[in-house]
Coordinates of C-alpha atoms in Angstrom, one line a residue:
Chain Y
X1 CA -28.2 78.3 11.1
X2 CA -30.3 75.3 10.5
X3 CA -29.0 75.0 7.0
X4 CA -25.4 75.1 8.3
X5 CA -26.1 72.3 10.8
X6 CA -27.8 70.1 8.2
X7 CA -24.8 70.7 5.9
X8 CA -22.3 69.8 8.5
X9 CA -23.9 66.9 10.3
X10 CA -23.2 64.4 7.4
X11 CA -19.6 65.5 7.6
X12 CA -19.5 64.7 11.3
X13 CA -21.1 61.3 10.5
X14 CA -18.5 60.7 7.8
X15 CA -15.6 61.5 10.1
X16 CA -16.8 59.4 13.0
X17 CA -17.7 56.5 10.8
X18 CA -14.3 56.6 9.1
X19 CA -12.5 56.5 12.5
X20 CA -14.7 53.7 13.6
X21 CA -13.9 51.6 10.5
X22 CA -10.2 52.2 11.0
X23 CA -10.4 51.2 14.6
X24 CA -12.3 48.0 14.0
X25 CA -9.9 46.6 11.5
X26 CA -6.7 47.9 13.1
X27 CA -6.8 45.3 15.8
X28 CA -7.7 42.3 13.7
X29 CA -5.5 39.3 13.7
X30 CA -4.2 38.3 10.2
X31 CA -6.1 35.0 10.3
X32 CA -9.3 37.0 10.1
X33 CA -8.4 39.4 7.3
X34 CA -10.1 37.4 4.5
X35 CA -13.3 36.8 6.5
X36 CA -13.4 40.4 7.6
X37 CA -12.9 41.6 4.1
X38 CA -15.8 39.4 3.1
X39 CA -17.7 40.7 6.1
X40 CA -17.2 44.4 5.0
X41 CA -18.2 43.3 1.5
X42 CA -21.5 42.1 3.0
X43 CA -22.0 45.3 5.0
X44 CA -21.9 47.5 1.9
X45 CA -24.7 45.2 0.6
X46 CA -26.9 47.8 2.4
X47 CA -26.8 49.5 -1.0
X48 CA -29.8 47.2 -1.5
X49 CA -32.1 49.6 0.5
X50 CA -31.0 52.5 -1.7
X51 CA -31.6 50.5 -4.8
X52 CA -35.1 49.7 -3.5
X53 CA -35.8 53.4 -3.0
X54 CA -34.4 54.3 -6.4
X55 CA -36.6 51.7 -8.1
X56 CA -39.6 52.8 -6.0
X57 CA -39.2 56.3 -7.4
X58 CA -38.7 55.2 -11.0
X59 CA -41.3 56.6 -13.4
X60 CA -40.1 55.9 -16.9
X61 CA -39.5 52.3 -18.2
X62 CA -35.7 53.1 -18.5
X63 CA -35.6 54.2 -14.9
X64 CA -37.5 51.1 -13.9
X65 CA -35.0 48.9 -15.9
X66 CA -32.0 50.5 -14.3
X67 CA -33.6 50.4 -10.8
X68 CA -34.4 46.8 -11.3
X69 CA -30.8 46.1 -12.2
X70 CA -29.7 48.0 -9.1
X71 CA -31.9 46.0 -6.8
X72 CA -30.8 42.7 -8.4
X73 CA -27.1 43.6 -8.0
X74 CA -27.6 44.9 -4.5
X75 CA -29.5 41.7 -3.4
X76 CA -26.6 39.7 -5.0
X77 CA -24.1 41.6 -3.0
X78 CA -26.0 41.3 0.3
X79 CA -27.0 37.6 0.0
X80 CA -23.7 36.4 -1.6
X81 CA -21.6 38.4 0.8
X82 CA -23.5 36.9 3.8
X83 CA -23.2 33.3 2.8
X84 CA -19.6 33.5 1.7
X85 CA -18.6 35.1 5.0
X86 CA -20.8 32.7 7.1
X87 CA -19.2 29.7 5.4
X88 CA -15.7 31.0 6.1
X89 CA -16.4 31.9 9.7
X90 CA -18.2 28.6 10.5
X91 CA -14.9 26.9 10.1
X92 CA -13.1 28.8 12.8
X93 CA -13.0 26.4 15.7
X94 CA -10.5 26.0 18.5
X95 CA -9.0 22.7 19.5
X96 CA -10.1 23.5 23.1
X97 CA -13.6 23.4 21.9
X98 CA -14.4 26.9 23.1
X99 CA -16.9 27.9 20.5
X100 CA -19.2 31.0 20.6
Chain P
X1 CA -43.2 56.7 8.9
X2 CA -40.1 58.7 8.4
X3 CA -39.2 58.4 12.1
X4 CA -39.7 54.6 12.0
X5 CA -37.5 54.2 9.0
X6 CA -34.8 56.4 10.5
X7 CA -35.0 54.4 13.7
X8 CA -34.6 51.1 11.9
X9 CA -31.7 52.4 9.9
X10 CA -30.0 53.7 13.1
X11 CA -30.5 50.2 14.6
X12 CA -29.1 48.6 11.5
X13 CA -26.0 50.8 11.6
X14 CA -25.5 49.9 15.3
X15 CA -25.9 46.2 14.6
X16 CA -23.4 46.4 11.7
X17 CA -20.8 48.0 13.9
X18 CA -21.4 45.4 16.7
X19 CA -21.3 42.7 14.1
X20 CA -18.0 43.9 12.5
X21 CA -16.5 44.3 16.0
X22 CA -17.4 40.6 16.8
X23 CA -16.1 39.5 13.4
X24 CA -12.7 40.9 14.4
X25 CA -12.1 38.2 17.1
X26 CA -11.9 34.5 16.2
X27 CA -14.1 33.3 19.1
X28 CA -17.0 35.7 18.3
X29 CA -16.5 36.0 14.5
X30 CA -19.3 33.5 13.6
X31 CA -21.9 35.4 15.7
X32 CA -20.7 38.7 14.2
X33 CA -21.9 37.9 10.7
X34 CA -25.2 36.6 12.1
X35 CA -25.8 39.9 13.9
X36 CA -25.0 41.9 10.7
X37 CA -27.3 39.6 8.8
X38 CA -30.3 40.4 11.1
X39 CA -29.5 44.0 10.6
X40 CA -29.6 43.6 6.8
X41 CA -32.9 41.7 6.9
X42 CA -34.5 44.3 9.2
X43 CA -33.4 47.2 7.0
X44 CA -34.5 45.5 3.8
X45 CA -38.0 44.6 5.1
X46 CA -38.7 48.1 6.4
X47 CA -37.4 49.7 3.3
X48 CA -40.5 48.4 1.5
X49 CA -42.4 51.1 3.5
X50 CA -39.8 53.8 2.8
X51 CA -41.7 57.2 2.5
X52 CA -39.6 58.2 -0.5
X53 CA -41.2 55.3 -2.5
X54 CA -44.2 56.9 -4.2
X55 CA -44.7 54.8 -7.3
X56 CA -47.4 52.2 -7.9
X57 CA -47.6 48.5 -7.1
X58 CA -45.8 47.6 -10.4
X59 CA -42.5 48.8 -8.9
X60 CA -43.1 46.8 -5.7
X61 CA -43.5 43.7 -7.9
X62 CA -40.3 44.5 -9.7
X63 CA -38.5 44.9 -6.4
X64 CA -39.6 41.5 -5.1
X65 CA -38.7 39.8 -8.4
X66 CA -35.2 41.5 -8.5
X67 CA -34.5 40.6 -4.9
X68 CA -35.6 37.0 -5.6
X69 CA -33.5 36.6 -8.7
X70 CA -30.3 38.3 -7.3
X71 CA -30.7 36.6 -4.0
X72 CA -31.2 33.1 -5.3
X73 CA -28.3 33.3 -7.8
X74 CA -25.9 34.7 -5.1
X75 CA -27.1 32.2 -2.5
X76 CA -26.5 29.3 -4.9
X77 CA -23.1 30.6 -6.0
X78 CA -21.9 31.2 -2.4
X79 CA -23.1 27.7 -1.2
X80 CA -21.6 25.8 -4.1
X81 CA -18.2 27.4 -4.5
X82 CA -15.0 25.7 -3.5
X83 CA -13.2 27.2 -0.5
X84 CA -10.2 27.8 -2.7
X85 CA -12.3 30.0 -5.0
X86 CA -13.5 32.3 -2.2
X87 CA -11.3 35.3 -3.3
X88 CA -13.0 35.6 -6.7
X89 CA -16.4 35.2 -5.1
X90 CA -15.7 38.1 -2.8
X91 CA -14.6 40.0 -5.9
X92 CA -17.8 39.3 -7.9
X93 CA -20.2 40.1 -5.0
X94 CA -18.2 43.3 -4.4
X95 CA -18.5 44.2 -8.0
X96 CA -22.3 43.7 -7.8
X97 CA -22.4 46.2 -4.9
X98 CA -20.4 48.7 -6.9
X99 CA -22.7 48.2 -9.9
X100 CA -25.8 48.7 -7.7
X101 CA -24.4 52.0 -6.4
X102 CA -23.7 53.1 -10.0
X103 CA -27.2 52.1 -11.1
X104 CA -28.7 54.1 -8.3
X105 CA -26.8 57.1 -9.4
X106 CA -28.0 56.5 -13.0
X107 CA -31.6 56.6 -11.9
X108 CA -31.1 59.8 -10.0
X109 CA -29.2 61.5 -12.8
X110 CA -31.7 60.5 -15.5
X111 CA -34.6 62.1 -13.7
X112 CA -35.7 65.2 -15.5
X113 CA -34.7 68.0 -13.2
X114 CA -35.7 70.7 -15.7
X115 CA -32.6 72.7 -14.6
X116 CA -33.7 72.5 -11.0
X117 CA -33.9 69.4 -8.9
X118 CA -31.3 68.5 -6.3
X119 CA -28.6 71.0 -5.4
X120 CA -25.4 71.0 -7.3
X121 CA -23.3 69.5 -4.5
X122 CA -25.7 66.6 -4.3
X123 CA -25.4 65.9 -8.0
X124 CA -21.6 66.1 -7.7
X125 CA -21.7 63.4 -5.0
X126 CA -24.1 61.3 -7.3
X127 CA -21.6 61.6 -10.1
X128 CA -18.6 60.8 -7.9
X129 CA -20.4 57.7 -6.5
X130 CA -21.3 56.6 -10.0
X131 CA -17.8 56.9 -11.2
X132 CA -16.3 55.0 -8.2
X133 CA -19.1 52.4 -8.3
X134 CA -18.7 51.7 -12.0
X135 CA -14.9 51.4 -11.7
X136 CA -15.4 48.9 -8.8
X137 CA -17.9 47.0 -10.9
X138 CA -15.9 46.5 -14.1
X139 CA -12.6 46.2 -12.2
X140 CA -14.1 43.5 -9.9
X141 CA -15.4 41.6 -12.9
X142 CA -12.0 41.6 -14.5
X143 CA -10.5 40.5 -11.1
X144 CA -13.0 37.6 -11.0
X145 CA -12.1 36.6 -14.5
X146 CA -8.4 36.6 -13.7
X147 CA -8.6 34.6 -10.5
X148 CA -11.1 32.2 -12.1
X149 CA -8.4 31.8 -14.8
X150 CA -10.8 32.3 -17.6
X151 CA -9.0 31.9 -20.9
X152 CA -9.4 35.5 -22.1
X153 CA -7.7 36.9 -19.0
X154 CA -4.9 34.4 -18.9
X155 CA -2.1 36.4 -20.4
X156 CA -1.3 39.6 -18.4
X157 CA 1.3 40.7 -20.9
X158 CA -1.2 40.9 -23.8
X159 CA -3.0 43.7 -21.9
X160 CA 0.2 45.8 -21.5
X161 CA 1.1 48.3 -24.1
X162 CA 3.3 51.4 -24.1
X163 CA 1.6 54.5 -23.1
X164 CA -1.0 52.5 -21.2
X165 CA -1.0 54.8 -18.2
X166 CA -1.5 57.8 -20.4
X167 CA -4.5 56.2 -22.1
X168 CA -6.0 55.2 -18.8
X169 CA -5.4 58.7 -17.4
X170 CA -7.1 60.2 -20.5
X171 CA -10.1 57.9 -20.1
X172 CA -10.3 58.8 -16.4
X173 CA -9.9 62.5 -17.1
X174 CA -12.7 62.4 -19.7
X175 CA -15.0 60.7 -17.3
X176 CA -14.3 63.2 -14.6
X177 CA -14.9 66.2 -17.0
X178 CA -18.1 64.7 -18.4
X179 CA -19.3 63.9 -14.9
X180 CA -18.7 67.5 -13.8
X181 CA -20.5 68.8 -16.9
X182 CA -23.5 66.6 -16.0
X183 CA -23.6 67.7 -12.4
X184 CA -23.0 71.4 -12.9
X185 CA -25.5 71.8 -15.8
X186 CA -28.1 69.6 -14.0
X187 CA -28.3 67.7 -17.2
X188 CA -30.5 64.6 -17.6
X189 CA -29.3 64.0 -21.2
X190 CA -29.4 60.3 -21.7
X191 CA -26.6 60.2 -24.3
X192 CA -24.2 62.3 -22.2
X193 CA -24.9 60.1 -19.1
X194 CA -24.4 56.9 -21.1
X195 CA -21.0 58.0 -22.4
X196 CA -20.0 59.0 -18.9
X197 CA -20.9 55.5 -17.6
X198 CA -19.1 53.8 -20.5
X199 CA -15.9 55.8 -19.8
X200 CA -16.1 54.9 -16.1
X201 CA -16.6 51.2 -16.8
X202 CA -13.8 51.2 -19.4
X203 CA -11.4 52.8 -16.9
X204 CA -12.2 50.2 -14.2
X205 CA -11.5 47.3 -16.6
X206 CA -8.4 48.9 -18.1
X207 CA -7.0 49.5 -14.6
X208 CA -7.4 45.9 -13.6
X209 CA -6.5 44.1 -16.8
X210 CA -2.7 44.4 -16.8
X211 CA -2.4 43.5 -13.1
X212 CA -0.9 40.1 -12.4
X213 CA -2.6 37.4 -10.3
X214 CA -0.3 37.8 -7.4
X215 CA -1.4 41.4 -6.9
X216 CA -5.1 40.7 -7.2
X217 CA -5.8 40.5 -3.4
X218 CA -4.6 44.1 -3.0
X219 CA -6.7 45.2 -6.0
X220 CA -9.9 43.3 -4.7
X221 CA -9.4 44.9 -1.3
X222 CA -9.1 48.3 -3.0
X223 CA -12.3 47.8 -5.0
X224 CA -14.0 46.7 -1.8
X225 CA -13.1 50.1 -0.3
X226 CA -14.2 51.8 -3.5
X227 CA -17.6 50.2 -3.3
X228 CA -18.0 51.3 0.3
X229 CA -17.2 54.8 -0.7
X230 CA -19.6 54.7 -3.7
X231 CA -22.4 53.4 -1.4
X232 CA -21.8 56.1 1.1
X233 CA -21.9 58.8 -1.6
X234 CA -25.2 57.5 -3.0
X235 CA -26.3 57.4 0.6
X236 CA -25.7 61.2 0.8
X237 CA -27.7 61.6 -2.4
X238 CA -30.7 59.6 -1.1
X239 CA -30.3 61.0 2.4
X240 CA -30.0 57.4 3.6
X241 CA -28.1 57.3 6.9
X242 CA -27.6 53.5 7.0
X243 CA -25.9 53.6 3.6
X244 CA -23.7 56.6 4.7
X245 CA -22.5 54.9 7.9
X246 CA -22.0 51.4 6.5
X247 CA -20.4 52.7 3.3
X248 CA -17.9 54.9 5.1
X249 CA -17.0 52.2 7.6
X250 CA -16.3 49.8 4.7
X251 CA -14.4 52.6 2.8
X252 CA -12.1 53.3 5.7
X253 CA -11.5 49.8 6.9
X254 CA -11.1 48.6 3.3
X255 CA -8.5 51.3 2.7
X256 CA -6.6 50.3 5.8
X257 CA -6.7 46.6 4.9
X258 CA -5.5 47.4 1.4
X259 CA -2.5 49.3 2.8
X260 CA -1.7 46.5 5.2
X261 CA -1.8 44.0 2.4
X262 CA 0.4 46.1 0.2
X263 CA 2.9 46.7 3.0
X264 CA 3.2 42.9 3.7
X265 CA 4.2 42.5 0.1
X266 CA 6.7 45.3 0.4
X267 CA 5.0 47.3 -2.3
X268 CA 3.0 50.5 -2.3
X269 CA -0.5 50.5 -3.6
X270 CA 0.4 52.8 -6.5
X271 CA 3.2 50.4 -7.3
X272 CA 0.7 47.5 -7.5
X273 CA -1.6 49.6 -9.7
X274 CA 0.7 51.3 -12.1
X275 CA 3.6 49.0 -12.7
X276 CA 4.4 45.3 -13.1
X277 CA 7.1 43.0 -12.0
X278 CA 8.8 43.1 -15.4
X279 CA 9.3 46.8 -15.0
X280 CA 10.7 46.4 -11.5
X281 CA 14.1 45.1 -10.4
X282 CA 16.8 47.4 -11.4
X283 CA 19.3 44.8 -12.4
X284 CA 19.8 41.1 -12.9
X285 CA 19.1 39.2 -9.7
X286 CA 22.2 37.5 -8.2
X287 CA 22.8 34.1 -9.8
X288 CA 21.8 31.3 -7.5
X289 CA 24.5 28.8 -6.8
X290 CA 24.3 25.2 -5.7
X291 CA 22.1 22.4 -6.9
X292 CA 18.6 21.2 -6.4
X293 CA 18.5 18.0 -4.2
X294 CA 15.4 15.9 -4.3
X295 CA 13.9 13.5 -1.8
X296 CA 11.2 10.8 -2.0
X297 CA 8.1 11.1 0.3
X298 CA 9.0 8.0 2.4
X299 CA 12.3 9.5 3.4
X300 CA 10.7 12.9 4.1
X301 CA 8.1 11.1 6.3
X302 CA 10.8 9.4 8.4
X303 CA 12.6 12.8 8.9
X304 CA 9.4 14.3 10.2
X305 CA 8.2 11.3 12.2
X306 CA 11.4 11.4 14.3
X307 CA 11.6 15.2 14.6
X308 CA 10.5 16.9 17.8
X309 CA 9.3 20.0 16.1
X310 CA 7.9 20.5 12.6
X311 CA 6.7 23.9 11.2
X312 CA 4.5 23.8 8.2
X313 CA 4.5 26.7 5.7
X314 CA 1.5 26.5 3.3
X315 CA 1.2 28.5 0.1
X316 CA -0.9 28.8 -2.9
X317 CA 0.2 25.4 -4.2
X318 CA -1.7 23.8 -1.3
X319 CA -4.8 25.7 -2.3
X320 CA -4.5 24.6 -5.9
X321 CA -4.0 21.0 -5.0
X322 CA -6.7 21.1 -2.3
X323 CA -4.2 19.4 0.0
X324 CA -5.3 21.0 3.3
X325 CA -7.3 17.9 4.4
X326 CA -4.5 15.5 3.7
X327 CA -2.1 17.8 5.5
X328 CA -4.1 17.9 8.6
X329 CA -4.5 14.2 8.5
X330 CA -0.7 13.9 8.4
X331 CA -0.3 16.4 11.2
X332 CA -2.6 14.4 13.4
X333 CA -0.4 11.3 12.9
X334 CA 2.6 13.4 13.8
X335 CA 0.9 14.8 16.9
X336 CA 0.1 11.3 18.0
X337 CA 3.9 10.6 17.8
X338 CA 4.4 13.6 20.1
X339 CA 5.8 15.8 17.4
X340 CA 5.3 19.5 18.1
X341 CA 3.4 20.7 14.9
X342 CA 2.8 24.3 14.1
X343 CA 1.6 26.2 11.0
X344 CA 3.4 29.4 9.9
X345 CA 1.4 31.8 7.8
X346 CA 2.9 34.6 5.8
X347 CA 0.7 37.6 5.5
X348 CA 0.4 37.3 1.8
X349 CA 0.5 33.5 1.4
X350 CA -2.1 32.4 -1.1
X351 CA -4.2 34.9 -2.9
X352 CA -5.4 36.9 0.1
X353 CA -4.4 37.6 3.7
X354 CA -5.9 34.9 5.7
X355 CA -6.6 32.7 2.7
X356 CA -4.5 29.9 4.1
X357 CA -6.1 30.2 7.5
X358 CA -9.5 29.8 5.9
X359 CA -8.4 26.7 4.1
X360 CA -6.7 25.2 7.1
X361 CA -9.8 26.0 9.2
X362 CA -11.9 24.2 6.5
X363 CA -9.7 21.1 7.0
X364 CA -10.3 21.3 10.8
X365 CA -7.0 22.6 11.9
X366 CA -7.5 24.4 15.2
X367 CA -6.6 28.0 15.0
X368 CA -4.3 27.9 18.0
X369 CA -1.9 25.8 16.0
X370 CA -1.7 28.5 13.4
X371 CA 0.8 31.4 13.8
X372 CA 1.4 34.7 12.1
X373 CA 4.8 35.5 10.7
X374 CA 5.8 37.7 13.7
X375 CA 4.8 35.2 16.2
X376 CA 6.7 32.2 14.8
X377 CA 9.7 33.6 12.9
X378 CA 12.0 33.2 15.9
X379 CA 11.1 29.5 16.2
X380 CA 12.4 28.3 12.9
X381 CA 15.9 28.0 14.3
X382 CA 14.6 25.5 16.9
X383 CA 12.6 23.5 14.4
X384 CA 13.9 20.1 13.1
X385 CA 11.9 20.3 9.9
X386 CA 10.3 23.1 8.1
X387 CA 7.8 21.8 5.5
X388 CA 7.1 24.2 2.7
X389 CA 4.0 23.3 0.7
X390 CA 3.5 25.2 -2.5
X391 CA 4.9 28.5 -1.2
X392 CA 7.8 30.2 -3.0
X393 CA 8.4 33.9 -2.8
X394 CA 7.4 34.3 0.8
X395 CA 10.3 32.0 1.9
X396 CA 12.9 33.3 -0.5
X397 CA 16.0 34.4 1.5
X398 CA 16.9 36.7 -1.4
X399 CA 14.5 39.1 0.1
X400 CA 16.9 39.6 3.0
X401 CA 20.2 39.7 1.2
X402 CA 19.9 40.4 -2.5
X403 CA 19.4 44.1 -3.1
X404 CA 18.8 43.7 -6.8
X405 CA 16.0 41.2 -6.3
X406 CA 12.5 42.6 -7.0
X407 CA 11.3 41.2 -3.6
X408 CA 14.3 42.7 -1.7
X409 CA 13.0 44.0 1.7
X410 CA 9.8 42.0 1.8
X411 CA 9.5 40.3 5.2
X412 CA 9.8 36.6 4.8
X413 CA 9.4 33.5 6.9
X414 CA 12.9 32.4 8.1
X415 CA 12.4 28.8 6.8
X416 CA 16.1 28.5 5.9
X417 CA 17.1 28.7 9.6
X418 CA 15.5 25.3 10.3
X419 CA 17.7 22.3 10.6
X420 CA 16.1 20.6 7.6
X421 CA 13.8 22.1 5.0
X422 CA 11.5 20.1 2.8
X423 CA 9.8 21.8 -0.1
X424 CA 6.8 20.2 -1.8
X425 CA 6.6 21.6 -5.3
X426 CA 4.9 20.7 -8.5
X427 CA 7.9 21.4 -10.8
X428 CA 11.0 23.5 -11.1
X429 CA 9.1 26.7 -12.1
X430 CA 9.5 30.1 -10.4
X431 CA 7.0 31.8 -8.2
X432 CA 4.7 34.7 -8.9
X433 CA 7.6 37.1 -8.8
X434 CA 9.3 35.2 -11.6
X435 CA 12.6 34.8 -9.7
X436 CA 14.7 31.8 -8.7
X437 CA 14.5 30.9 -5.0
X438 CA 17.8 30.5 -3.3
X439 CA 16.2 28.5 -0.5
X440 CA 15.6 25.6 -2.9
X441 CA 19.4 25.4 -3.6
X442 CA 20.5 25.5 0.1
X443 CA 22.4 22.6 1.6
X444 CA 19.7 21.8 4.2
X445 CA 16.9 21.8 1.6
X446 CA 15.4 18.8 -0.1
X447 CA 12.8 19.1 -2.8
X448 CA 9.9 16.7 -2.9
X449 CA 8.4 17.0 -6.3
X450 CA 4.8 16.3 -7.1
X451 CA 1.2 17.5 -6.6
X452 CA 0.8 18.6 -3.0
X453 CA -2.1 16.3 -2.3
X454 CA -0.4 13.2 -3.8
X455 CA 2.9 13.9 -2.0
X456 CA 1.1 14.4 1.3
X457 CA -0.7 11.1 0.8
X458 CA 2.7 9.5 0.3
X459 CA 3.9 11.2 3.5
X460 CA 0.9 9.8 5.5
X461 CA 1.6 6.3 4.2
X462 CA 5.3 6.7 5.1
X463 CA 4.5 7.7 8.7
X464 CA 1.9 4.9 9.0
X465 CA 4.5 2.4 7.8
X466 CA 6.7 3.3 10.7
X467 CA 4.0 1.9 12.9

């Protein structure tokens, strides 16, 4: 039974997360599409933590090299995604001065 | 330690969701990315203590070096880039994420399982993630090259050949078969895995190469969704819940965004990927009658200055000329003269949905002057002047009337219903779709030829001269 639960729980996570992603973007005004696309681009920068684990487990030089590349690319995704998104969103201001 | 990491990852997932939710509203958007940023920092710092990391200090050193190099380059690139170049920056950072996911898969696959190791379904997910991630990587690099207008990618036609789709399908099929062989046999054969990755990378590049610049936003958005999916799949492989949740959310929201973008262009996603404009359009488009009538900036300025309502329609031409600051300067002069100024944004104006909004926001245009197509389309009939700046296909009335036109059926801005239409345009060339624009020949249309920034400077001078 336990094996069945542990097999299915990721599938539940998958389903709920998929619905969530759909819901979040479904109500977005067009003006925020590019920033939000950039924002989701940043969010999958979480691949960095997986890359760190992969490098941490690497034993041979080849594995280390590929793991190194993974961390480098993942860090680029996360950092670049963040600053591009931040720069875009920083510019959204209302003429009524209602920031935040 | 395992419980601590899982708690941190859980918190990260929550913070990401809250962050994305906040990013989906203009007033809270700025704080949304900051929230998500904290989540990322938290997850990264605690991952140094991840229980699955068992190797020596050498690997920790490599981790820090890799984060420093990747982070600094990306930080520098993101800070320095022009706002108009944002779409290709998103493409390249997205590609990096896909590449990282593929590289994680490579490390996992190359481990010597001795026929045992992870269960087969885990290896299948690793291979699937590797394939999708590698496609997103090479495809995004090509997309970047095209939008950056690197010379090699300039000519779309040179990458089109007969039987292309069959070749692509064969490459894809070979990659899938090889991937299955690797997963089912629990193989860690380096040569086999290398060929698999080469095929996947080749497929991604081949898929993106023949696609024209106008369709690139849809493709970038699709690759963004791909990367999300690849990250989620590798998350399953590593048993990393933060990667699973974040990856799936990006995968599903990215897919929806891709569909919305394609819909706004009146094309299906498969249409974007597997055909091109040349192959579209069943017959000759209707010949456009009438003549082009031009107008000088001072006259255009007078027309706007004495109007009571002006609607501005920006397009990619504004982005190329970096004219957004001048345009806002001009609008402020008009607003001082009690002219009602509004901006109308077509969903696919520019190179990405919202691209125009970002540029206008950069210039300081308040977002409550900026309207979506649905909100403003009724108002064109009450406008004295519609000013089209570097937009073409999105204002072409042929989309409403001409069934043989390739853009027939695409929703357009009803610019031609305005009393007067002014079109700022660099030359007499056609738009992305490669078709003549009937709007330019209409009786109420005047063409103002020239670079958008210079023309707008002329308009500003014209309005100032009126005192």
